[in-house]
Coordinates of C-alpha atoms and ligand atoms in Angstrom, one line a residue:
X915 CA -65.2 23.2 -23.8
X916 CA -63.8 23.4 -20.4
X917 CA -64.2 19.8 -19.9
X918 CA -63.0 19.0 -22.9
X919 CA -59.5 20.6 -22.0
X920 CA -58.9 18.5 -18.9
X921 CA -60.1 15.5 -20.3
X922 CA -57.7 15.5 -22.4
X923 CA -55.1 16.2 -20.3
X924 CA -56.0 13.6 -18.5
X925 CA -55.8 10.9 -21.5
X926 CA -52.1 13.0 -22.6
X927 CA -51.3 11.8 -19.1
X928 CA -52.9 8.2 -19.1
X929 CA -51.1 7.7 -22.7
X930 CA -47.9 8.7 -21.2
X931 CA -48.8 5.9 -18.0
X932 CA -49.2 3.6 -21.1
X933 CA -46.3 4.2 -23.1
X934 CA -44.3 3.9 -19.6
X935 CA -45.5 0.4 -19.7
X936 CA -44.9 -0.5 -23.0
X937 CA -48.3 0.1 -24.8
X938 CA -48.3 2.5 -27.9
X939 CA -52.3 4.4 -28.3
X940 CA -54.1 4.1 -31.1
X941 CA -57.3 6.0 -30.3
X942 CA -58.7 8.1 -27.9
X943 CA -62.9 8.2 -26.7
X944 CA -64.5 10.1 -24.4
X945 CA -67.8 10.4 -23.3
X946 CA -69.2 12.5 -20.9
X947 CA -70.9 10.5 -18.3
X948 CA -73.3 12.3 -15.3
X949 CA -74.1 9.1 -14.1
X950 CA -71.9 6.1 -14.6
X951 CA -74.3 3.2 -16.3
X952 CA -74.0 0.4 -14.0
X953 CA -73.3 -2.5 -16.9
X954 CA -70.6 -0.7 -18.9
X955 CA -69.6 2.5 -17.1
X956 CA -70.2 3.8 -20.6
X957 CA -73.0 4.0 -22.3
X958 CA -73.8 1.2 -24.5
X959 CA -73.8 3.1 -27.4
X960 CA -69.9 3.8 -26.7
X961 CA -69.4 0.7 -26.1
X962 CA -70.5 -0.8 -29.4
X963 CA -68.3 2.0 -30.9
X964 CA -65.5 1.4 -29.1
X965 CA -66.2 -2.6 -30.0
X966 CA -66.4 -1.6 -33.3
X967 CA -63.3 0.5 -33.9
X968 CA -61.2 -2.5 -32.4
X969 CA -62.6 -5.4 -34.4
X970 CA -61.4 -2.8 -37.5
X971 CA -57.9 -2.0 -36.3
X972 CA -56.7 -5.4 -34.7
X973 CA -56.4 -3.7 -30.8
X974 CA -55.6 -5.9 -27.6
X975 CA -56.1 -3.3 -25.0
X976 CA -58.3 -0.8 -23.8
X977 CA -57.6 1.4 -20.9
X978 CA -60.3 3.3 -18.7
X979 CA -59.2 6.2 -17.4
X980 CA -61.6 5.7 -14.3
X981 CA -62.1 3.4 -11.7
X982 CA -64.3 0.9 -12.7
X983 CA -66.1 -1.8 -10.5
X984 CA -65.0 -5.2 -11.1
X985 CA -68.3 -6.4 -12.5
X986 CA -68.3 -3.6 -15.6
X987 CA -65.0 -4.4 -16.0
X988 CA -65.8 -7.5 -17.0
X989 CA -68.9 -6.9 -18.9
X990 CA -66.5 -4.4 -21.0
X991 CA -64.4 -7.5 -21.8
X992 CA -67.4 -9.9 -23.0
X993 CA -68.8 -7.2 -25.0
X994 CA -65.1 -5.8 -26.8
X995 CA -63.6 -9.3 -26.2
X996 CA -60.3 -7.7 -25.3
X997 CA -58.8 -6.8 -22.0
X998 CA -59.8 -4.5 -20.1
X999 CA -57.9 -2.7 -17.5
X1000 CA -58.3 1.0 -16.0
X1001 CA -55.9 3.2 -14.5
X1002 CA -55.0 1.6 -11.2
X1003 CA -53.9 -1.5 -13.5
X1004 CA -52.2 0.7 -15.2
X1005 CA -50.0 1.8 -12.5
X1006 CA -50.0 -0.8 -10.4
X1007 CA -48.2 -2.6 -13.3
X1008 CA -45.7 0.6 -13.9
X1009 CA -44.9 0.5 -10.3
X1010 CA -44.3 -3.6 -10.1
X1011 CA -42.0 -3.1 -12.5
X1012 CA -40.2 0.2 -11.3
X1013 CA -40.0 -1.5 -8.1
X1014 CA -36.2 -1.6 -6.9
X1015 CA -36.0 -2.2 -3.0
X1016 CA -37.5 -4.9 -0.8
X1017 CA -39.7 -2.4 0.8
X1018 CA -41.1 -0.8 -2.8
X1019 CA -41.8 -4.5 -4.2
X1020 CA -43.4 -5.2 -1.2
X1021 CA -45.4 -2.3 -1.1
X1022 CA -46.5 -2.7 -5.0
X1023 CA -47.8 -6.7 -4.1
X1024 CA -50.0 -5.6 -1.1
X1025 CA -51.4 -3.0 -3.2
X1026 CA -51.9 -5.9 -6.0
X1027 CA -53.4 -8.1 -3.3
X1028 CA -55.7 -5.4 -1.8
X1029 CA -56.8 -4.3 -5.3
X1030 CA -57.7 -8.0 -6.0
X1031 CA -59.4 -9.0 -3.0
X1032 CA -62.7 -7.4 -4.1
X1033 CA -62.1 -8.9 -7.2
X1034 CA -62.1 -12.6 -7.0
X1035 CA -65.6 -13.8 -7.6
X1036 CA -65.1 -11.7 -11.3
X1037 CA -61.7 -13.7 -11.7
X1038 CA -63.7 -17.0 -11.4
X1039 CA -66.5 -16.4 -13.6
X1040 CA -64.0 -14.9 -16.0
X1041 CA -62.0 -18.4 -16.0
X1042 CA -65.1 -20.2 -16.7
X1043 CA -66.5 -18.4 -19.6
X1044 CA -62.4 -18.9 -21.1
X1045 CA -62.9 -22.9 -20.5
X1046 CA -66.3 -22.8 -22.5
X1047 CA -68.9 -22.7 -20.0
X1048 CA -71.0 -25.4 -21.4
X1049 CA -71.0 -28.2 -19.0
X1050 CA -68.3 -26.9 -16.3
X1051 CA -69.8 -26.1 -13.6
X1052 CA -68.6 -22.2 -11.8
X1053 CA -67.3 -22.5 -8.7
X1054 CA -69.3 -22.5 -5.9
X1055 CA -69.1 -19.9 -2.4
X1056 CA -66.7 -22.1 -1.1
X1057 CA -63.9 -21.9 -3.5
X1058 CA -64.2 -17.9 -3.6
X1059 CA -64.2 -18.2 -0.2
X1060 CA -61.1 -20.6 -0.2
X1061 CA -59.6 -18.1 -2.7
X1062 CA -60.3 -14.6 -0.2
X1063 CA -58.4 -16.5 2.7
X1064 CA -55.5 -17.0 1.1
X1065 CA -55.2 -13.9 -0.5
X1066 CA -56.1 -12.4 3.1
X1067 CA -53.4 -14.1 4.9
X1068 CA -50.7 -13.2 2.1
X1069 CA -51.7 -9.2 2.6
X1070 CA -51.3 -10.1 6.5
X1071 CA -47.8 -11.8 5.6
X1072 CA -47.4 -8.7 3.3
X1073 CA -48.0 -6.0 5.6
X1074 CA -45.9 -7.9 8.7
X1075 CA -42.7 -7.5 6.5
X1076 CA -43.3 -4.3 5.7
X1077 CA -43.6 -3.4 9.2
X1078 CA -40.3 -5.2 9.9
X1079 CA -38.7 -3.3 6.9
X1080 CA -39.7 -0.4 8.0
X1081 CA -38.2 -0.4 11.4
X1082 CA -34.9 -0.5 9.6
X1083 CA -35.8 2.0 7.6
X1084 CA -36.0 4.2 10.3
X1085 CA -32.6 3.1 12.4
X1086 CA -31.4 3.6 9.1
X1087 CA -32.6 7.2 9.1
X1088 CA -31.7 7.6 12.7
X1089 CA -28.2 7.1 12.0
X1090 CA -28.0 9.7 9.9
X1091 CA -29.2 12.4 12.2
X1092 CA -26.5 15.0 12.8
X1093 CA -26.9 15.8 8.9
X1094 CA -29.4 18.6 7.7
X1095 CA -31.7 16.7 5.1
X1096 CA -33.2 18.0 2.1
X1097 CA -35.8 16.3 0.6
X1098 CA -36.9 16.9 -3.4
X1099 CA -40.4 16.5 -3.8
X1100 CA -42.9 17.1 -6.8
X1101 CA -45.1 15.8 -9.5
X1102 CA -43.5 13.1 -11.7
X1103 CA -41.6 13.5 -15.0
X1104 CA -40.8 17.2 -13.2
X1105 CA -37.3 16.6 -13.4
X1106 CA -36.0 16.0 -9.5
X1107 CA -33.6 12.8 -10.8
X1108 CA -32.0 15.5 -12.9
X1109 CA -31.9 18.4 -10.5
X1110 CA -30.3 16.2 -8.2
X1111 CA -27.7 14.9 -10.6
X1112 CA -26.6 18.6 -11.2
X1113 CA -26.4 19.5 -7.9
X1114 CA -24.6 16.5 -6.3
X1115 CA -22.5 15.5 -9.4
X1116 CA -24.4 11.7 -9.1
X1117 CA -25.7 9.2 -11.3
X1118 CA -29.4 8.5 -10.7
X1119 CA -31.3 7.7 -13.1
X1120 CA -33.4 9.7 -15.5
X1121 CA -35.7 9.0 -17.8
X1122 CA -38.7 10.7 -19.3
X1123 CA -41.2 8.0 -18.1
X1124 CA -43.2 8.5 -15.4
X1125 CA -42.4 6.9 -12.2
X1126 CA -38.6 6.1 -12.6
X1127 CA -37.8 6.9 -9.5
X1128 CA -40.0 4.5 -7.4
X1129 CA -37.4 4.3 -4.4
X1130 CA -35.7 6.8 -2.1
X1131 CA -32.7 7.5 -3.2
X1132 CA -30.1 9.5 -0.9
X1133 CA -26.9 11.4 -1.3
X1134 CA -24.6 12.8 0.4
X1135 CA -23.3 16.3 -0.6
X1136 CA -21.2 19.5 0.3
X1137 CA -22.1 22.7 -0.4
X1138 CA -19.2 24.8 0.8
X1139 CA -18.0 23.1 4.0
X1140 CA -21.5 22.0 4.7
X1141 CA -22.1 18.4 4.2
X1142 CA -25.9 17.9 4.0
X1143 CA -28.2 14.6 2.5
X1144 CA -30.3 15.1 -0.5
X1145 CA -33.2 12.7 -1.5
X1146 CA -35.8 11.8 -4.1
X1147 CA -38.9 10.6 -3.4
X1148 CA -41.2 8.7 -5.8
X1149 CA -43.7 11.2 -7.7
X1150 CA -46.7 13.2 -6.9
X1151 CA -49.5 12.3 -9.6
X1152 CA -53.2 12.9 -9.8
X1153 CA -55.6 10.1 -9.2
X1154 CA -53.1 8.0 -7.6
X1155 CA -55.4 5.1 -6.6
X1156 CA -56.3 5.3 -3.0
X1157 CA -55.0 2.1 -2.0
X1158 CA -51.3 3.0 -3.7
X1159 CA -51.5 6.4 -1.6
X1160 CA -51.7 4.2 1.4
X1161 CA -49.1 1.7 1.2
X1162 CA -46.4 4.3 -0.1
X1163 CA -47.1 6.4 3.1
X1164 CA -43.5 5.1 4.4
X1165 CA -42.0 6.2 1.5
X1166 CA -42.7 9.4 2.1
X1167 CA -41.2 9.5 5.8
X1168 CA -38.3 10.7 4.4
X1169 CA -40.1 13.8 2.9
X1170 CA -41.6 14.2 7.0
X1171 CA -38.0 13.7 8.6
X1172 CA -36.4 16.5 6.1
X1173 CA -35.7 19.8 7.3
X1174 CA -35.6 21.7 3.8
X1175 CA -37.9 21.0 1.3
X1176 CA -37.5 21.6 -3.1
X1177 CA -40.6 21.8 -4.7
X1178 CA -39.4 20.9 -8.4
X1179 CA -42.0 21.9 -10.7
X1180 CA -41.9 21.7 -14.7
X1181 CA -42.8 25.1 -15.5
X1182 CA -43.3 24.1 -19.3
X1183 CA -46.3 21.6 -18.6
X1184 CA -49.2 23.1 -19.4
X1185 CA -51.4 22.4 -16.2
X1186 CA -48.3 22.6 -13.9
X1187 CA -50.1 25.0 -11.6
X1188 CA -52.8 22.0 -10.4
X1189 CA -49.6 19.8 -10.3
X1190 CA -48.2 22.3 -7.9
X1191 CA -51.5 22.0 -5.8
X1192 CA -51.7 18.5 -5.7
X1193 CA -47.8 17.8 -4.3
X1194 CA -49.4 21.0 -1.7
X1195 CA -52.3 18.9 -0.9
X1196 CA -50.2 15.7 -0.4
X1197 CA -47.4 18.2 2.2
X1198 CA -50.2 19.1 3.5
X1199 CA -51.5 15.7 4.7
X1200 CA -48.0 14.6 5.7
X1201 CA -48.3 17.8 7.9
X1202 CA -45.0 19.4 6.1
X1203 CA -46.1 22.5 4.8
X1204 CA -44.8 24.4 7.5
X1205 CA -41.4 23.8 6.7
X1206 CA -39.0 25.4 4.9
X1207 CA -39.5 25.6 1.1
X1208 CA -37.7 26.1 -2.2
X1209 CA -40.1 26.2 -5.1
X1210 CA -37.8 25.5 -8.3
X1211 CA -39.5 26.1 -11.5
X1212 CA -37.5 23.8 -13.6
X1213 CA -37.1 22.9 -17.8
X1214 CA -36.9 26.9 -18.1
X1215 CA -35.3 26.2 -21.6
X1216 CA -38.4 24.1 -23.0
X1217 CA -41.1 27.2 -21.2
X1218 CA -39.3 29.2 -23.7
X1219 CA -39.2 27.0 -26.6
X1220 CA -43.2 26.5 -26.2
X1221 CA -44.4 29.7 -25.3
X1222 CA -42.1 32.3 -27.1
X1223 CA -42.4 33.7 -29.9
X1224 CA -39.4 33.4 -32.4
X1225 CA -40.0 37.1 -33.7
X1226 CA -39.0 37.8 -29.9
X1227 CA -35.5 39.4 -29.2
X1228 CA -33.5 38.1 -26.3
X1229 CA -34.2 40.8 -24.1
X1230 CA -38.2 41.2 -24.1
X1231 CA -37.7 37.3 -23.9
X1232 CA -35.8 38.3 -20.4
X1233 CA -38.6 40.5 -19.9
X1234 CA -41.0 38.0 -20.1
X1235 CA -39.6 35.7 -17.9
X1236 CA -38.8 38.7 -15.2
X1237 CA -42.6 39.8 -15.4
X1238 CA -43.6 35.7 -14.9
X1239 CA -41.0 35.0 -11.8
X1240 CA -42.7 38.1 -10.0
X1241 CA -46.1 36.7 -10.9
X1242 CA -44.9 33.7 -9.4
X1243 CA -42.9 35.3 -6.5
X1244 CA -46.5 36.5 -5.7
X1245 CA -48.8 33.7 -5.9
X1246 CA -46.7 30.8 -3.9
X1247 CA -44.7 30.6 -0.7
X1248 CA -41.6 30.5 0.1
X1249 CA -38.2 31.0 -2.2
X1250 CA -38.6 30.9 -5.8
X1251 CA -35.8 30.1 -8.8
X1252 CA -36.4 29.5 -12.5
X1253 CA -34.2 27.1 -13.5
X1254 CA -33.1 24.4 -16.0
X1255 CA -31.3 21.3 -15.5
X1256 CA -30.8 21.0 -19.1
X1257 CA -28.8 24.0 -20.1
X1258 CA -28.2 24.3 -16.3
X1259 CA -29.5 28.2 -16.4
X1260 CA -29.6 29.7 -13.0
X1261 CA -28.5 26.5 -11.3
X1262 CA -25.7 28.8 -9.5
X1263 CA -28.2 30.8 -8.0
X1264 CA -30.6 27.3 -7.4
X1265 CA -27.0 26.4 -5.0
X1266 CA -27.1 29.9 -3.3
X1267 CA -30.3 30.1 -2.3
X1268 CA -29.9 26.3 -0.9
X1269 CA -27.0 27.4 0.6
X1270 CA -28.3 29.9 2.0
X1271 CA -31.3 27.6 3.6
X1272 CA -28.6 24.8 4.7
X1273 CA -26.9 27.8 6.9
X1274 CA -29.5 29.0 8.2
X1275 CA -30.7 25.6 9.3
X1276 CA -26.5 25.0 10.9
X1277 CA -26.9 28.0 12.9
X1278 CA -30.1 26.6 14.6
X1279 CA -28.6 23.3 15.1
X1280 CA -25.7 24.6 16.2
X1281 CA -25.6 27.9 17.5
X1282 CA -22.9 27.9 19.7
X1283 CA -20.8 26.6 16.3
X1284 CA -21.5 30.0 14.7
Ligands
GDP2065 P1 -38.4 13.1 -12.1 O1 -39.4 12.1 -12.4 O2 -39.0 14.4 -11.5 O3 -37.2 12.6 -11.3 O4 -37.9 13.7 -13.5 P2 -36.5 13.3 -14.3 O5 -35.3 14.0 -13.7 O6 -36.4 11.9 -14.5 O7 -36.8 14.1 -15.7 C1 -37.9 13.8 -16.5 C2 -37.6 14.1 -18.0 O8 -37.5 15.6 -18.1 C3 -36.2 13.6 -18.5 O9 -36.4 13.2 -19.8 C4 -35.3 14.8 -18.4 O10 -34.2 14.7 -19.3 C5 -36.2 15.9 -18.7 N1 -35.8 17.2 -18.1 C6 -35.4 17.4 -16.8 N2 -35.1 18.7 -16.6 C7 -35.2 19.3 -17.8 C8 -35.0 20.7 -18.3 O11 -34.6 21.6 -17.5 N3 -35.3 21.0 -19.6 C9 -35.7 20.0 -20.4 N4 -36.0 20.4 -21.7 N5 -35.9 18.7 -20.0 C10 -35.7 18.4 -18.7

């Protein structure tokens, strides 16, 4: 029963990736599979199931939730003649089209080029069988061949420019040394675009979509007479495909270059505490965890709306959420808050403890200022 909990968790997730890029879900299937079959991933009993539930309810798409290999990917799609795609499509798609800043969209086509590379000869076979196949001959070893080279020197094209556009990426950052920086960090959809719009006052932009923030965005504000920089960097999620952890490494220099970190975590999402250990997992890797952290639990407002009772009074609804901050107080690191950007509960105290932080970082920096 366990299983069947974070499966679908997993597919609540992977229909939110596809609603982000414009597909509405008709159905869901699972199937618990040991040992992936080697033809269909599935078995082929799922598959004819699957075949049949989309030749009854007119359906262009089906979306894997794992990986598959090029070669069942493309027996899926002779067999359900639709397409096929799985969840690194998925995102590599959301991302190409999130994309804002030269370095992001060049960061989404090397990942588009690396994820193809393996899957070239597949492309080729799939064009034949579209132009008939009777009579037209595939191509041969060569033209793949052919085909990998080119695709080998754009991804060496690719990654020169990224190199390049990184180096000013980091002048850039360079320049803006003498302030203290705090970077937001957390799963997506958590609500960092909005925490960061109530704090500095700015305009970025929200949405409930996974992924809209796909570039760092910075901003300059004052707490007090402390000017400090504030940034957003793009979101944590689970099975981000390796290749896509890789080329948005860069991205996440900011996060290693900070010198306060907020941990924004929706506290009304139902799995948020493997959420939290995920975005502690990726700190972790970027060797960050050691400095200083915030952990906000943020959307405060919707926790209650879920998980209280109506028949509650105000107060033993306080009580509740006293009793859950010391739970939490216990269990993680570092400064806790329960917030909400919405109703903008507690954000007074959120700006304290910051505050708080931003000094005690000044003093260091400056000790003979103090
Ligand atoms: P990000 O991906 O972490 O930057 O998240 P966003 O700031 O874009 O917020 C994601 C969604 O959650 C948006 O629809 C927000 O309006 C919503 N949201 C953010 N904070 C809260 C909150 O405190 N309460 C509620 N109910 N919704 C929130």
């Amino acid at each position: 029963e366990e299983d069947e909990v974070t499966a679908n968790e997993y597919l609540d997730e992977l229909e939110f990736l596809a609603l982000t890029a414009g597909a509405t879900t008709k159905a869901r299937f699972t199937q618990k599979v040991n040992h992936p079959d080697s033809k269909y991933f599935i078995g082929s009993g799922k598959a004819q199931e699957i075949k049949e539930y989309v030749d009854a309810h007119d359906i262009d798409l089906v979306i894997f939730d794992d990986d598959l290999s090029p070669s069942q990917a493309q027996n899926l799609e002779r067999k359900i003649k639709v397409k096929i795609i799985d969840r690194s499509n998925l995102i590599l798609d959301i991302f190409a089209n999130h994309a804002q800043s030269a370095q992001a969209r060049t960061q989404v086509e090397l990942a588009q080029m690396q994820y193809l590379l393996p899957r070239l000869r597949g492309l080729w076979t799939h064009l034949e069988r579209q132009q008939g196949g009777i009579g037209t001959r595939g191509p041969g070893e060569k033209e793949i061949e052919t085909d990998r080279r080119i695709v080998r020197d754009k991804i060496k094209k690719l990654q020169d420019r990224l190199e390049k556009l990184e180096l000013q990426s980091e002048t850039r950052r360079k320049n803006r040394g003498q302030y203290i920086r705090v970077a937001f960090v957390g799963y997506t959809n958590v609500g960092k675009s909005s925490l960061m719009n109530r704090l500095s006052k700015s305009d970025v932009l929200e949405e409930n979509k996974l992924f809209a923030t796909l570039d760092t965005t910075v901003r300059k504000v004052v707490f007090g007479r402390m000017p400090f920089l504030m940034s957003d960097t793009v979101g944590f999620i689970r099975k981000l495909p390796h290749h896509l952890v890789e080329s948005f490494k860069s991205t996440l220099e900011e996060t290693k270059e900070s010198d306060i970190l907020i941990h924004v975590v929706d506290l009304s999402h139902p799995s948020y505490e493997e959420q939290i250990e995920t975005v502690q997992q990726t700190l972790a890797s970027l060797g960050v965890e050691q400095k200083p952290i915030l952990m906000v639990f943020n959307k405060l407002d919707l926790y209650r709306k879920k998980f209280f009772d109506d028949l509650l009074t105000e107060s033993e609804k306080d009580a509740l959420v006293n009793e859950l901050r010391e739970s939490l107080d216990k269990k993680y690191e570092g400064q806790i808050v329960m917030v909400s950007a919405r109703t903008k509960e507690n954000l007074q105290t959120l700006r304290d403890m910051l505050s708080g932080m931003i000094e005690t970082k000044y003093k260091e920096r400056y000790p003979y200022k103090a």
